[in-house]
Short mmCIF file of C-alpha atoms and ligand atoms in Angstrom, two decimals:
data_model
loop_
_atom_site.label_atom_id
_atom_site.label_comp_id
_atom_site.label_asym_id
_atom_site.label_seq_id
_atom_site.Cartn_x
_atom_site.Cartn_y
_atom_site.Cartn_z
CA MET A 292 -64.73 26.01 -51.32
CA ASN A 293 -62.20 23.35 -52.28
CA LYS A 294 -59.26 25.31 -50.91
CA ILE A 295 -61.07 26.14 -47.68
CA GLY A 296 -62.03 22.48 -47.37
CA LYS A 297 -58.39 21.45 -47.68
CA LEU A 298 -57.33 23.99 -45.08
CA VAL A 299 -60.01 22.74 -42.69
CA ASN A 300 -58.74 19.17 -43.16
CA ILE A 301 -55.19 20.23 -42.40
CA ILE A 302 -56.29 22.05 -39.26
CA ILE A 303 -58.34 19.07 -38.08
CA GLY A 304 -55.41 16.69 -38.69
CA LEU A 305 -52.93 18.88 -36.85
CA SER A 306 -55.32 19.45 -33.96
CA ILE A 307 -55.82 15.72 -33.47
CA ILE A 308 -52.06 15.15 -33.30
CA LEU A 309 -51.57 18.06 -30.89
CA ILE A 310 -54.41 16.95 -28.61
CA LEU A 311 -53.20 13.34 -28.52
CA TRP A 312 -49.67 14.51 -27.84
CA GLN A 313 -50.83 16.82 -25.03
CA VAL A 314 -52.99 14.03 -23.54
CA VAL A 315 -50.06 11.63 -23.46
CA VAL A 316 -47.92 14.31 -21.82
CA LEU A 317 -50.67 15.00 -19.23
CA THR A 318 -50.84 11.35 -18.19
CA GLY A 319 -47.39 12.04 -16.74
CA ARG A 320 -46.04 8.63 -17.65
CA TYR A 321 -43.09 10.11 -19.55
CA GLU A 322 -40.56 12.55 -18.21
CA ALA A 323 -40.30 15.90 -19.96
CA SER A 324 -36.79 14.99 -21.13
CA LEU A 325 -38.19 11.94 -22.94
CA LEU A 326 -41.34 13.53 -24.31
CA PRO A 327 -41.50 17.32 -24.26
CA SER A 328 -44.92 18.96 -24.33
CA PRO A 329 -46.10 20.92 -27.38
CA LEU A 330 -45.58 24.13 -25.44
CA MET A 331 -41.96 23.23 -24.64
CA VAL A 332 -41.30 22.54 -28.31
CA LEU A 333 -42.90 25.84 -29.24
CA ASN A 334 -40.62 27.60 -26.77
CA ALA A 335 -37.60 25.76 -28.14
CA LEU A 336 -38.64 26.89 -31.58
CA LYS A 337 -38.89 30.48 -30.37
CA GLU A 338 -35.44 30.15 -28.82
CA VAL A 339 -33.72 28.97 -32.01
CA ILE A 340 -35.57 31.55 -34.08
CA SER A 341 -34.67 34.44 -31.79
CA ASN A 342 -30.99 33.50 -31.48
CA GLY A 343 -30.86 33.14 -35.26
CA SER A 344 -29.44 29.63 -35.25
CA LEU A 345 -32.46 28.07 -36.95
CA PHE A 346 -32.31 30.26 -40.04
CA THR A 347 -28.54 29.96 -40.33
CA ASN A 348 -28.84 26.19 -40.18
CA ILE A 349 -31.70 26.09 -42.68
CA GLN A 350 -29.72 28.31 -45.03
CA VAL A 351 -26.64 26.12 -44.79
CA SER A 352 -28.67 22.95 -45.32
CA LEU A 353 -30.55 24.35 -48.29
CA LEU A 354 -27.31 25.51 -49.89
CA ARG A 355 -25.71 22.07 -49.51
CA PHE A 356 -28.90 20.48 -50.74
CA PHE A 357 -29.10 22.75 -53.74
CA VAL A 358 -25.48 22.20 -54.76
CA GLY A 359 -25.66 18.41 -54.37
CA TYR A 360 -29.05 18.02 -55.95
CA SER A 361 -28.57 20.32 -58.94
CA SER A 362 -25.13 18.98 -59.85
CA ALA A 363 -26.53 15.44 -59.68
CA VAL A 364 -29.51 16.43 -61.82
CA ILE A 365 -27.42 18.08 -64.53
CA LEU A 366 -24.96 15.21 -64.75
CA ALA A 367 -27.62 12.50 -64.55
CA VAL A 368 -29.79 14.11 -67.24
CA VAL A 369 -26.86 14.59 -69.63
CA PHE A 370 -25.60 11.04 -69.06
CA GLY A 371 -29.14 9.68 -69.18
CA LEU A 372 -29.83 11.29 -72.54
CA ILE A 373 -26.63 9.94 -74.03
CA LEU A 374 -26.92 6.47 -72.48
CA GLY A 375 -30.59 6.16 -73.38
CA TRP A 376 -29.75 7.09 -76.94
CA PHE A 377 -26.81 4.71 -77.38
CA GLU A 378 -28.48 1.48 -76.38
CA LYS A 379 -25.34 -0.62 -76.73
CA VAL A 380 -23.42 1.50 -74.24
CA TRP A 381 -26.33 1.40 -71.81
CA ALA A 382 -26.39 -2.40 -72.05
CA ILE A 383 -22.89 -2.35 -70.52
CA ILE A 384 -23.52 0.41 -67.95
CA ASP A 385 -26.90 -0.86 -66.83
CA PRO A 386 -25.66 -3.84 -64.73
CA ILE A 387 -23.17 -1.58 -62.95
CA VAL A 388 -25.90 0.93 -62.13
CA GLN A 389 -28.18 -1.86 -60.93
CA VAL A 390 -25.52 -2.91 -58.42
CA LEU A 391 -24.71 0.63 -57.26
CA ARG A 392 -28.27 1.85 -56.99
CA PRO A 393 -29.50 -0.21 -54.01
CA ILE A 394 -26.50 0.83 -51.90
CA SER A 395 -27.53 3.45 -49.37
CA PRO A 396 -25.54 6.65 -49.85
CA ILE A 397 -24.69 6.39 -46.13
CA ALA A 398 -22.68 3.24 -46.81
CA TRP A 399 -20.24 5.34 -48.83
CA PHE A 400 -19.76 7.72 -45.94
CA PRO A 401 -16.49 6.33 -44.59
CA PHE A 402 -14.94 6.44 -48.05
CA ILE A 403 -16.32 9.88 -48.73
CA VAL A 404 -14.70 11.18 -45.56
CA LEU A 405 -11.42 9.44 -46.36
CA TRP A 406 -11.34 10.81 -49.89
CA LEU A 407 -12.97 14.18 -49.52
CA GLY A 408 -12.28 15.06 -45.89
CA ILE A 409 -14.87 16.65 -43.64
CA GLY A 410 -16.93 19.80 -43.97
CA ASP A 411 -19.54 20.64 -46.57
CA ILE A 412 -18.31 18.22 -49.21
CA PRO A 413 -19.37 14.90 -47.62
CA ALA A 414 -22.90 16.16 -47.00
CA ILE A 415 -23.11 17.39 -50.59
CA ALA A 416 -21.71 14.08 -51.86
CA ILE A 417 -24.38 12.12 -49.97
CA ILE A 418 -27.13 14.23 -51.53
CA PHE A 419 -25.48 13.86 -54.91
CA ILE A 420 -25.48 10.07 -54.68
CA ALA A 421 -29.04 10.00 -53.40
CA SER A 422 -30.30 12.09 -56.33
CA PHE A 423 -28.10 10.81 -59.12
CA PHE A 424 -29.44 7.31 -59.68
CA PRO A 425 -33.19 8.02 -59.69
CA VAL A 426 -32.67 10.86 -62.18
CA LEU A 427 -30.31 8.79 -64.35
CA LEU A 428 -32.68 5.84 -64.51
CA SER A 429 -35.77 7.90 -65.19
CA THR A 430 -33.95 9.82 -67.93
CA VAL A 431 -32.74 6.65 -69.63
CA SER A 432 -36.17 5.09 -69.57
CA ALA A 433 -37.76 8.34 -70.74
CA VAL A 434 -35.43 8.44 -73.75
CA LYS A 435 -36.26 4.84 -74.61
CA LYS A 436 -39.98 5.65 -74.47
CA VAL A 437 -39.79 8.56 -76.93
CA ASP A 438 -42.38 8.07 -79.68
CA LYS A 439 -40.61 6.52 -82.68
CA THR A 440 -42.70 8.66 -85.01
CA TYR A 441 -40.89 11.79 -83.76
CA LEU A 442 -37.57 10.19 -84.69
CA LYS A 443 -38.87 9.29 -88.14
CA VAL A 444 -40.06 12.85 -88.64
CA ALA A 445 -36.64 14.18 -87.61
CA LYS A 446 -34.87 11.77 -89.93
CA ASN A 447 -37.20 12.67 -92.76
CA PHE A 448 -36.37 16.35 -92.42
CA GLY A 449 -32.67 15.49 -92.37
CA MET A 450 -31.96 16.65 -88.82
CA LYS A 451 -28.44 16.04 -87.53
CA GLN A 452 -27.85 13.78 -84.56
CA TYR A 453 -27.15 16.67 -82.18
CA SER A 454 -30.33 18.51 -83.19
CA VAL A 455 -32.32 15.32 -82.78
CA LEU A 456 -31.00 15.04 -79.22
CA THR A 457 -31.69 18.66 -78.26
CA LYS A 458 -34.81 19.38 -80.30
CA ILE A 459 -36.59 16.03 -80.17
CA ILE A 460 -35.30 13.57 -77.58
CA PHE A 461 -34.75 15.99 -74.71
CA PRO A 462 -38.06 17.85 -74.95
CA ALA A 463 -39.96 14.64 -75.70
CA SER A 464 -38.60 12.95 -72.59
CA PHE A 465 -38.67 16.05 -70.40
CA PRO A 466 -42.02 15.40 -68.68
CA SER A 467 -40.87 11.91 -67.59
CA ILE A 468 -37.50 13.32 -66.54
CA VAL A 469 -39.29 15.83 -64.32
CA THR A 470 -41.15 13.00 -62.63
CA GLY A 471 -37.72 11.50 -61.89
CA LEU A 472 -36.53 14.85 -60.51
CA HIS A 473 -39.51 14.87 -58.19
CA ILE A 474 -38.79 11.39 -56.82
CA ALA A 475 -35.08 12.19 -56.46
CA LEU A 476 -35.83 15.36 -54.54
CA GLY A 477 -37.74 13.43 -51.91
CA SER A 478 -35.08 10.79 -51.39
CA ALA A 479 -32.25 13.34 -51.42
CA TRP A 480 -33.94 15.37 -48.68
CA VAL A 481 -34.19 12.25 -46.54
CA PHE A 482 -30.44 11.80 -46.80
CA LEU A 483 -29.56 15.43 -46.13
CA VAL A 484 -29.96 14.92 -42.39
CA ALA A 485 -27.84 11.80 -42.41
CA GLY A 486 -25.16 13.61 -44.41
CA GLU A 487 -25.03 16.39 -41.85
CA MET A 488 -24.81 14.20 -38.82
CA VAL A 489 -21.08 13.64 -39.10
CA GLY A 490 -18.25 16.03 -39.65
CA VAL A 491 -20.12 19.32 -39.86
CA GLN A 492 -20.96 21.97 -37.27
CA SER A 493 -24.04 23.41 -38.97
CA GLY A 494 -27.25 22.48 -40.74
CA LEU A 495 -30.48 20.79 -39.78
CA GLY A 496 -28.75 17.42 -39.34
CA PHE A 497 -26.23 19.00 -37.00
CA MET A 498 -29.11 20.54 -35.00
CA ILE A 499 -30.36 16.99 -34.36
CA ILE A 500 -26.97 15.77 -33.19
CA ASP A 501 -26.39 18.91 -31.16
CA ALA A 502 -29.78 18.59 -29.42
CA ARG A 503 -29.07 14.96 -28.60
CA ASN A 504 -25.65 15.77 -27.18
CA SER A 505 -27.09 18.45 -24.91
CA LEU A 506 -30.06 16.21 -23.99
CA ARG A 507 -32.56 18.76 -25.26
CA SER A 508 -35.48 16.72 -26.58
CA ASP A 509 -37.52 19.90 -27.10
CA LEU A 510 -34.87 21.24 -29.51
CA LEU A 511 -34.69 17.81 -31.15
CA LEU A 512 -38.40 17.81 -31.93
CA ALA A 513 -38.27 21.41 -33.11
CA ALA A 514 -35.53 20.46 -35.59
CA ILE A 515 -37.48 17.41 -36.74
CA ILE A 516 -40.57 19.49 -37.38
CA ASN A 517 -38.53 21.92 -39.46
CA ILE A 518 -37.06 19.15 -41.56
CA GLY A 519 -40.53 17.84 -42.27
CA VAL A 520 -42.04 21.20 -43.13
CA ILE A 521 -39.17 22.25 -45.42
CA GLY A 522 -39.26 18.87 -47.16
CA LEU A 523 -42.96 19.36 -47.73
CA LEU A 524 -42.42 22.86 -49.15
CA LEU A 525 -39.72 21.63 -51.52
CA ASP A 526 -42.06 18.89 -52.69
CA LYS A 527 -44.82 21.41 -53.34
CA LEU A 528 -42.38 23.53 -55.32
CA VAL A 529 -41.46 20.65 -57.67
CA ASN A 530 -45.13 19.82 -57.88
CA ILE A 531 -45.88 23.26 -59.24
CA PHE A 532 -42.98 22.92 -61.68
CA GLU A 533 -44.22 19.49 -62.77
CA LYS A 534 -47.73 20.83 -63.40
CA TRP A 535 -46.33 23.73 -65.38
CA VAL A 536 -44.27 21.37 -67.53
CA GLY A 537 -47.32 19.19 -68.12
CA LYS A 538 -49.32 22.18 -69.24
CA THR A 539 -46.61 23.64 -71.45
CA TRP A 540 -45.94 20.26 -73.02
CA GLY A 541 -49.59 19.87 -73.91
CA ILE A 542 -50.14 16.84 -71.73
CA ALA A 543 -53.71 16.51 -70.59
CA GLN A 544 -53.92 17.06 -66.85
CA GLU A 545 -55.70 14.49 -64.79
CA PRO A 546 -58.73 16.15 -63.30
CA GLU A 547 -58.19 16.78 -59.61
CA ARG A 548 -60.11 14.64 -57.23
CA SER A 549 -62.73 16.62 -55.43
CA MET B 25 -40.36 8.03 -115.16
CA PHE B 26 -40.09 9.74 -111.85
CA ILE B 27 -40.46 6.92 -109.35
CA LYS B 28 -39.61 3.40 -110.41
CA ILE B 29 -40.03 0.34 -108.25
CA ASN B 30 -38.15 -2.61 -109.68
CA ASN B 31 -38.94 -6.16 -108.50
CA ALA B 32 -39.11 -5.04 -104.88
CA SER B 33 -39.68 -7.77 -102.30
CA LYS B 34 -39.62 -7.59 -98.54
CA THR B 35 -39.25 -10.43 -96.10
CA TYR B 36 -39.25 -9.77 -92.36
CA LYS B 37 -37.23 -12.16 -90.21
CA ASN B 38 -38.56 -12.49 -86.69
CA ASN B 39 -37.25 -15.22 -84.38
CA ASN B 40 -36.54 -17.63 -87.22
CA ARG B 41 -39.95 -17.05 -88.77
CA ASP B 42 -39.97 -15.35 -92.14
CA THR B 43 -42.90 -13.17 -93.12
CA LYS B 44 -42.98 -12.27 -96.76
CA SER B 45 -44.89 -9.02 -96.85
CA LEU B 46 -44.10 -7.86 -100.37
CA ASP B 47 -43.60 -10.08 -103.38
CA ASN B 48 -41.98 -8.71 -106.50
CA ILE B 49 -43.58 -5.29 -106.80
CA ASN B 50 -43.19 -3.37 -110.05
CA LEU B 51 -44.61 0.08 -110.39
CA THR B 52 -43.79 3.34 -112.11
CA ILE B 53 -45.16 6.69 -111.08
CA GLU B 54 -45.00 9.92 -113.06
CA LYS B 55 -44.23 13.31 -111.63
CA GLY B 56 -47.32 15.07 -110.32
CA GLU B 57 -49.47 11.95 -110.14
CA PHE B 58 -51.84 11.25 -107.29
CA ILE B 59 -51.48 7.54 -106.55
CA CYS B 60 -53.56 5.60 -104.04
CA LEU B 61 -52.33 2.28 -102.66
CA LEU B 62 -55.51 0.40 -101.83
CA GLY B 63 -55.91 -2.97 -100.18
CA PRO B 64 -57.05 -4.85 -97.11
CA SER B 65 -55.13 -4.84 -93.83
CA GLY B 66 -51.84 -6.71 -94.02
CA CYS B 67 -51.35 -6.49 -97.78
CA GLY B 68 -48.14 -4.54 -97.34
CA LYS B 69 -49.26 -0.99 -98.11
CA SER B 70 -47.30 0.55 -95.24
CA THR B 71 -44.31 -1.67 -95.98
CA LEU B 72 -44.27 -0.51 -99.60
CA LEU B 73 -44.68 3.14 -98.61
CA ASN B 74 -41.88 2.89 -96.05
CA ILE B 75 -39.60 1.38 -98.67
CA ILE B 76 -40.33 4.07 -101.25
CA ALA B 77 -39.84 6.75 -98.57
CA GLY B 78 -36.49 5.25 -97.57
CA PHE B 79 -37.41 4.31 -93.98
CA ASP B 80 -36.96 0.65 -94.81
CA SER B 81 -35.06 -1.16 -97.53
CA PRO B 82 -36.34 -3.94 -99.77
CA THR B 83 -34.91 -7.44 -99.33
CA ASN B 84 -34.67 -7.68 -103.11
CA GLY B 85 -35.07 -5.17 -105.89
CA GLU B 86 -34.82 -1.42 -105.64
CA VAL B 87 -36.62 1.88 -105.67
CA ILE B 88 -35.41 4.65 -107.94
CA ILE B 89 -36.48 8.26 -107.61
CA ASP B 90 -35.18 10.82 -110.09
CA ASP B 91 -32.62 8.30 -111.40
CA LYS B 92 -31.18 7.74 -107.93
CA SER B 93 -31.56 4.60 -105.86
CA VAL B 94 -33.38 5.33 -102.58
CA LYS B 95 -31.22 4.51 -99.54
CA GLU B 96 -32.58 6.77 -96.81
CA PRO B 97 -35.31 9.33 -96.18
CA SER B 98 -34.86 12.78 -97.66
CA PRO B 99 -36.54 16.15 -97.08
CA ASN B 100 -37.33 15.97 -100.78
CA TYR B 101 -39.97 13.34 -100.07
CA VAL B 102 -41.85 13.86 -96.87
CA THR B 103 -44.04 11.32 -95.10
CA ILE B 104 -47.17 12.26 -93.17
CA PHE B 105 -47.90 9.68 -90.53
CA GLN B 106 -51.26 8.42 -89.42
CA ASN B 107 -50.77 9.64 -85.87
CA TYR B 108 -49.56 12.98 -87.30
CA GLY B 109 -46.15 12.96 -85.55
CA LEU B 110 -46.66 16.50 -84.27
CA LEU B 111 -44.43 17.59 -81.41
CA PRO B 112 -46.84 18.28 -78.53
CA TRP B 113 -44.54 20.79 -76.80
CA ARG B 114 -44.38 23.03 -79.86
CA SER B 115 -47.06 25.42 -81.06
CA VAL B 116 -48.66 24.93 -84.45
CA LYS B 117 -46.28 27.45 -85.96
CA LYS B 118 -43.18 25.96 -84.34
CA ASN B 119 -44.25 22.55 -85.62
CA VAL B 120 -44.56 23.85 -89.15
CA GLU B 121 -41.12 25.45 -88.82
CA LEU B 122 -39.47 22.17 -87.78
CA GLY B 123 -38.41 21.08 -91.25
CA LEU B 124 -37.25 24.61 -92.07
CA GLU B 125 -34.87 24.71 -89.10
CA VAL B 126 -32.56 22.30 -90.89
CA LYS B 127 -32.27 24.66 -93.83
CA LYS B 128 -30.05 27.67 -93.54
CA ILE B 129 -32.63 30.41 -93.78
CA SER B 130 -33.29 33.48 -91.67
CA LYS B 131 -35.78 33.65 -88.83
CA GLU B 132 -38.02 36.04 -90.76
CA GLU B 133 -38.01 33.82 -93.81
CA LYS B 134 -38.91 30.79 -91.68
CA SER B 135 -41.73 32.65 -90.03
CA LYS B 136 -43.04 33.86 -93.38
CA ILE B 137 -43.03 30.41 -94.96
CA ALA B 138 -44.69 28.87 -91.91
CA ASP B 139 -47.43 31.53 -91.91
CA GLU B 140 -48.04 30.96 -95.57
CA TYR B 141 -48.66 27.23 -95.19
CA ILE B 142 -50.65 27.63 -92.01
CA GLU B 143 -52.90 29.92 -93.97
CA LEU B 144 -53.11 27.41 -96.82
CA VAL B 145 -54.59 24.83 -94.44
CA GLY B 146 -56.82 27.44 -92.82
CA LEU B 147 -55.30 27.49 -89.32
CA THR B 148 -54.02 31.06 -89.09
CA LYS B 149 -56.14 31.70 -86.02
CA PHE B 150 -54.64 28.68 -84.29
CA SER B 151 -50.96 29.20 -85.03
CA LYS B 152 -50.12 29.79 -81.35
CA HIS B 153 -52.13 26.79 -80.15
CA HIS B 154 -50.58 23.51 -79.14
CA PRO B 155 -51.54 20.27 -80.91
CA SER B 156 -53.46 18.97 -77.90
CA GLN B 157 -55.78 21.97 -78.18
CA LEU B 158 -56.77 21.02 -81.74
CA SER B 159 -59.19 18.47 -83.16
CA GLY B 160 -57.88 15.45 -85.07
CA GLY B 161 -58.67 17.04 -88.43
CA MET B 162 -56.87 20.24 -87.48
CA GLN B 163 -53.84 18.28 -86.29
CA GLN B 164 -53.73 16.50 -89.63
CA ARG B 165 -53.80 19.89 -91.35
CA VAL B 166 -50.80 20.98 -89.30
CA ALA B 167 -48.95 17.85 -90.39
CA ILE B 168 -49.81 18.65 -94.01
CA ALA B 169 -48.62 22.25 -93.62
CA ARG B 170 -45.39 21.03 -92.01
CA ALA B 171 -44.75 18.64 -94.89
CA LEU B 172 -45.53 21.23 -97.57
CA ALA B 173 -43.39 23.90 -95.90
CA VAL B 174 -40.13 22.22 -96.94
CA ASP B 175 -41.43 22.20 -100.52
CA PRO B 176 -40.86 18.48 -101.19
CA GLU B 177 -41.42 16.88 -104.57
CA ILE B 178 -43.24 13.88 -103.18
CA ILE B 179 -45.61 13.52 -100.25
CA PHE B 180 -46.29 10.11 -98.75
CA MET B 181 -49.39 9.66 -96.65
CA ASP B 182 -50.18 6.46 -94.72
CA GLU B 183 -53.90 6.32 -93.97
CA PRO B 184 -53.77 9.96 -92.93
CA PHE B 185 -57.51 10.27 -92.38
CA GLY B 186 -58.01 6.86 -90.77
CA ALA B 187 -58.70 8.29 -87.32
CA LEU B 188 -61.17 10.96 -88.46
CA ASP B 189 -64.96 10.78 -88.48
CA ALA B 190 -66.73 10.46 -91.83
CA MET B 191 -67.61 14.15 -92.22
CA THR B 192 -64.19 15.49 -91.28
CA ARG B 193 -62.68 12.86 -93.46
CA MET B 194 -64.56 14.07 -96.54
CA ASN B 195 -63.55 17.66 -95.79
CA MET B 196 -59.93 16.61 -95.57
CA GLN B 197 -60.23 14.71 -98.85
CA ASP B 198 -61.52 17.87 -100.53
CA GLU B 199 -58.72 19.82 -99.02
CA ILE B 200 -55.88 17.52 -99.98
CA SER B 201 -57.32 17.32 -103.48
CA ASN B 202 -57.27 21.13 -103.71
CA ILE B 203 -53.76 21.34 -102.35
CA TRP B 204 -52.59 18.74 -104.84
CA GLU B 205 -54.03 20.77 -107.71
CA GLN B 206 -52.50 23.99 -106.41
CA LYS B 207 -49.05 22.72 -105.51
CA LYS B 208 -48.54 20.08 -108.20
CA LYS B 209 -46.88 17.59 -105.85
CA THR B 210 -46.59 13.89 -106.44
CA ILE B 211 -48.70 12.22 -103.78
CA ILE B 212 -48.67 8.58 -102.77
CA PHE B 213 -51.54 7.90 -100.48
CA VAL B 214 -52.28 4.68 -98.58
CA THR B 215 -55.87 3.87 -97.77
CA HIS B 216 -58.22 0.95 -97.33
CA ASP B 217 -61.27 3.04 -98.09
CA ILE B 218 -62.43 2.42 -101.65
CA GLU B 219 -64.41 5.66 -102.03
CA GLU B 220 -61.51 7.67 -100.71
CA ALA B 221 -59.24 6.14 -103.36
CA VAL B 222 -61.72 6.81 -106.17
CA PHE B 223 -62.22 10.38 -104.98
CA LEU B 224 -58.51 11.20 -104.79
CA ALA B 225 -56.44 9.11 -107.17
CA ASP B 226 -55.33 9.48 -110.74
CA ARG B 227 -54.49 5.81 -110.54
CA ILE B 228 -55.46 3.28 -107.89
CA VAL B 229 -52.90 0.56 -107.19
CA ILE B 230 -54.86 -2.43 -105.96
CA MET B 231 -52.93 -4.69 -103.62
CA THR B 232 -53.77 -8.14 -102.27
CA PRO B 233 -52.27 -9.89 -99.25
CA GLY B 234 -50.44 -13.14 -98.63
CA PRO B 235 -47.82 -12.08 -99.72
CA GLY B 236 -48.44 -8.46 -100.74
CA LYS B 237 -48.75 -8.06 -104.49
CA VAL B 238 -49.99 -5.48 -106.95
CA LYS B 239 -53.12 -7.07 -108.36
CA SER B 240 -54.08 -4.39 -110.84
CA ILE B 241 -54.00 -0.68 -111.48
CA ILE B 242 -57.17 1.24 -112.18
CA ASN B 243 -57.18 4.58 -113.94
CA VAL B 244 -59.56 7.20 -112.66
CA PRO B 245 -59.90 9.59 -115.60
CA MET B 246 -62.31 11.94 -113.84
CA LYS B 247 -62.15 15.71 -113.67
CA ARG B 248 -61.81 17.39 -110.32
CA LYS B 249 -63.52 18.38 -108.13
CA ARG B 250 -65.18 14.98 -108.15
CA ASP B 251 -68.75 14.31 -107.24
CA ARG B 252 -69.08 11.29 -104.97
CA THR B 253 -72.59 10.57 -106.27
CA ASN B 254 -72.26 10.87 -110.02
CA GLU B 255 -72.57 7.89 -112.29
CA GLU B 256 -68.98 7.74 -113.46
CA PHE B 257 -67.75 7.82 -109.87
CA LEU B 258 -70.00 4.94 -108.92
CA LYS B 259 -68.99 2.96 -111.97
CA ILE B 260 -65.32 3.20 -111.11
CA ARG B 261 -66.10 2.38 -107.50
CA ASP B 262 -67.92 -0.75 -108.65
CA ARG B 263 -64.93 -1.77 -110.72
CA VAL B 264 -62.76 -1.55 -107.64
CA PHE B 265 -65.26 -3.60 -105.64
CA LEU B 266 -65.11 -6.13 -108.41
CA GLU B 267 -61.32 -6.31 -108.17
CA PHE B 268 -61.67 -7.31 -104.54
CA LYS B 269 -64.43 -9.78 -105.46
CA MET B 270 -66.77 -7.94 -103.15
CA LYS B 271 -69.34 -7.72 -105.93
CA GLU B 272 -70.72 -10.45 -108.19
CA GLU B 273 -69.26 -10.30 -111.66
CA ILE B 274 -72.51 -11.23 -113.39
CA GLU B 275 -74.33 -8.31 -111.92
CA ILE B 276 -71.81 -5.91 -113.43
CA GLU B 277 -72.06 -7.53 -116.82
CA TYR B 278 -75.82 -7.14 -116.85
CA SER B 279 -75.61 -3.54 -115.80
CA ILE B 280 -73.12 -2.74 -118.55
N1 LIG C 2022 -41.51 -5.05 -88.59
C1 LIG C 2022 -42.18 -6.14 -89.02
N2 LIG C 2022 -41.78 -7.38 -88.65
C2 LIG C 2022 -42.44 -8.47 -89.08
N3 LIG C 2022 -43.50 -8.46 -89.88
C3 LIG C 2022 -43.95 -7.27 -90.29
C4 LIG C 2022 -43.33 -6.04 -89.89
N4 LIG C 2022 -44.00 -5.01 -90.44
C5 LIG C 2022 -44.99 -5.58 -91.17
N5 LIG C 2022 -44.98 -6.93 -91.08
C6 LIG C 2022 -45.88 -7.84 -91.77
O1 LIG C 2022 -45.96 -7.50 -93.11
C7 LIG C 2022 -47.28 -7.59 -93.60
C8 LIG C 2022 -47.71 -6.28 -94.23
O2 LIG C 2022 -47.76 -5.27 -93.22
P1 LIG C 2022 -48.15 -3.78 -93.53
O3 LIG C 2022 -48.09 -3.04 -92.26
O4 LIG C 2022 -47.34 -3.28 -94.65
O5 LIG C 2022 -49.66 -3.93 -93.99
P2 LIG C 2022 -50.71 -2.80 -94.34
O6 LIG C 2022 -51.23 -3.11 -95.69
O7 LIG C 2022 -50.14 -1.46 -94.13
O8 LIG C 2022 -51.85 -3.07 -93.28
P3 LIG C 2022 -52.77 -2.04 -92.49
O9 LIG C 2022 -53.86 -1.64 -93.44
O10 LIG C 2022 -53.31 -2.86 -91.38
O11 LIG C 2022 -51.93 -0.91 -92.05
C9 LIG C 2022 -48.14 -8.01 -92.43
O12 LIG C 2022 -48.39 -9.39 -92.53
C10 LIG C 2022 -47.30 -7.71 -91.23
O13 LIG C 2022 -47.54 -8.65 -90.22
MG1 LIG C 2023 -50.45 0.15 -92.73
#
């Protein structure tokens, strides 16, 4: 019942958008090159699917995304664990991070290109920067929040510092770290497109630029829709992971709203 | 003498304000004794326990266990905390194995020891469960099994049954009393429940606040398993009440 209800809601929502869109198109106030009709976008979608370019571009984007995101996550979690643990070191690093964090990854773009050249690397670097800080900060704060009783227990049993980090601190902070991973995933996906708009000849971001250059607003919208849907799917994937972690870690799940 | 506390005092310094929470404590405890630290909130029971267990150090004086001055915690004296300190991501069995992981023993050995103590506290059926799937009393049992598994000489317990309902609490008191008889550990047990102290202790250390002091020590020369309703039990309980001036002295004198 619940699942069917959700599906119905999705269908209603999409239908409203489609109808409104079609109505605006039918008024004829906008040229087709400014606002393509749903049918035109569907055809554009068919075109990029049948010539294979869509899937190639999605593949390339996902690969870049995966490399940038996972390297950022690994580094940020390792640094976060260490920095959260050694409070005195964090006290020095924290102000630097606070200054770097609000800078949009895009602002680094000129430097990235100068230092790393063009191609896959700049796009990956943008995603790396976009994911790194949220994960770092959530890891540090998760480590600081670890229940002091666990640390006392570890000390009591005579656990060595390294074991405390791997057997107590990391698993104890893992659920909060995963929340950070979730947030970072969203913001990194937003920046993927920006990262692919300059200096590469493939990917979803390139599809946007390419459509603009050839004045194909139908292709443009088709690419936009793909970016949205894939972002949503990635989010759902982390969501499942987050729920699994919560369950395995024995954290009471909030009852779902019905 | 097994544990010796010599003139221990503790003063906490917090933003230029000094709080004296322990004032010149002297106490000796023999091996295998069951000691209860009893007193109202704020009298320094936890502070004293933490100092004996090596989590905190006294401002003055010292604690000696087995002829050695206590400087830090040791697996030889394990503390059981009020909120149990169980790791929620580990199963009951993995929790009980925690202290064993530090020792260099084989997987099979670890598993065997853990099973043994899980059985002792009656949780064999739950060994694959996670702490969040257990009741408060069961979680406390896991903490007890985990502490016993490393075979310590002393067990410290800080109001371990404080969060349990009255019935569960009495069950746990029976159980810890049995375990103490079986395993011959030295137990130092903090409580502010007078009946609990009379039921469990060989000696009750009565503490008073402002600053924390040992007011008196009451022997409880009763056989186990103790009956909470027999005359001797009630007499000792009344003596403790009297120590806290919660009962009129005259009344006692008449009744004796
Ligand atoms: N870290 C601390 N900093 C400052 N004062 C402290 C600290 N820990 C304890 N105290 C003070 O020391 C006194 C004794 O505290 P303690 O926790 O030992 O009491 P307690 O007998 O265990 O009380 P309760 O039954 O409420 O647990 C209290 O006045 C408390 O405010
Ligand atoms: Mg206390």
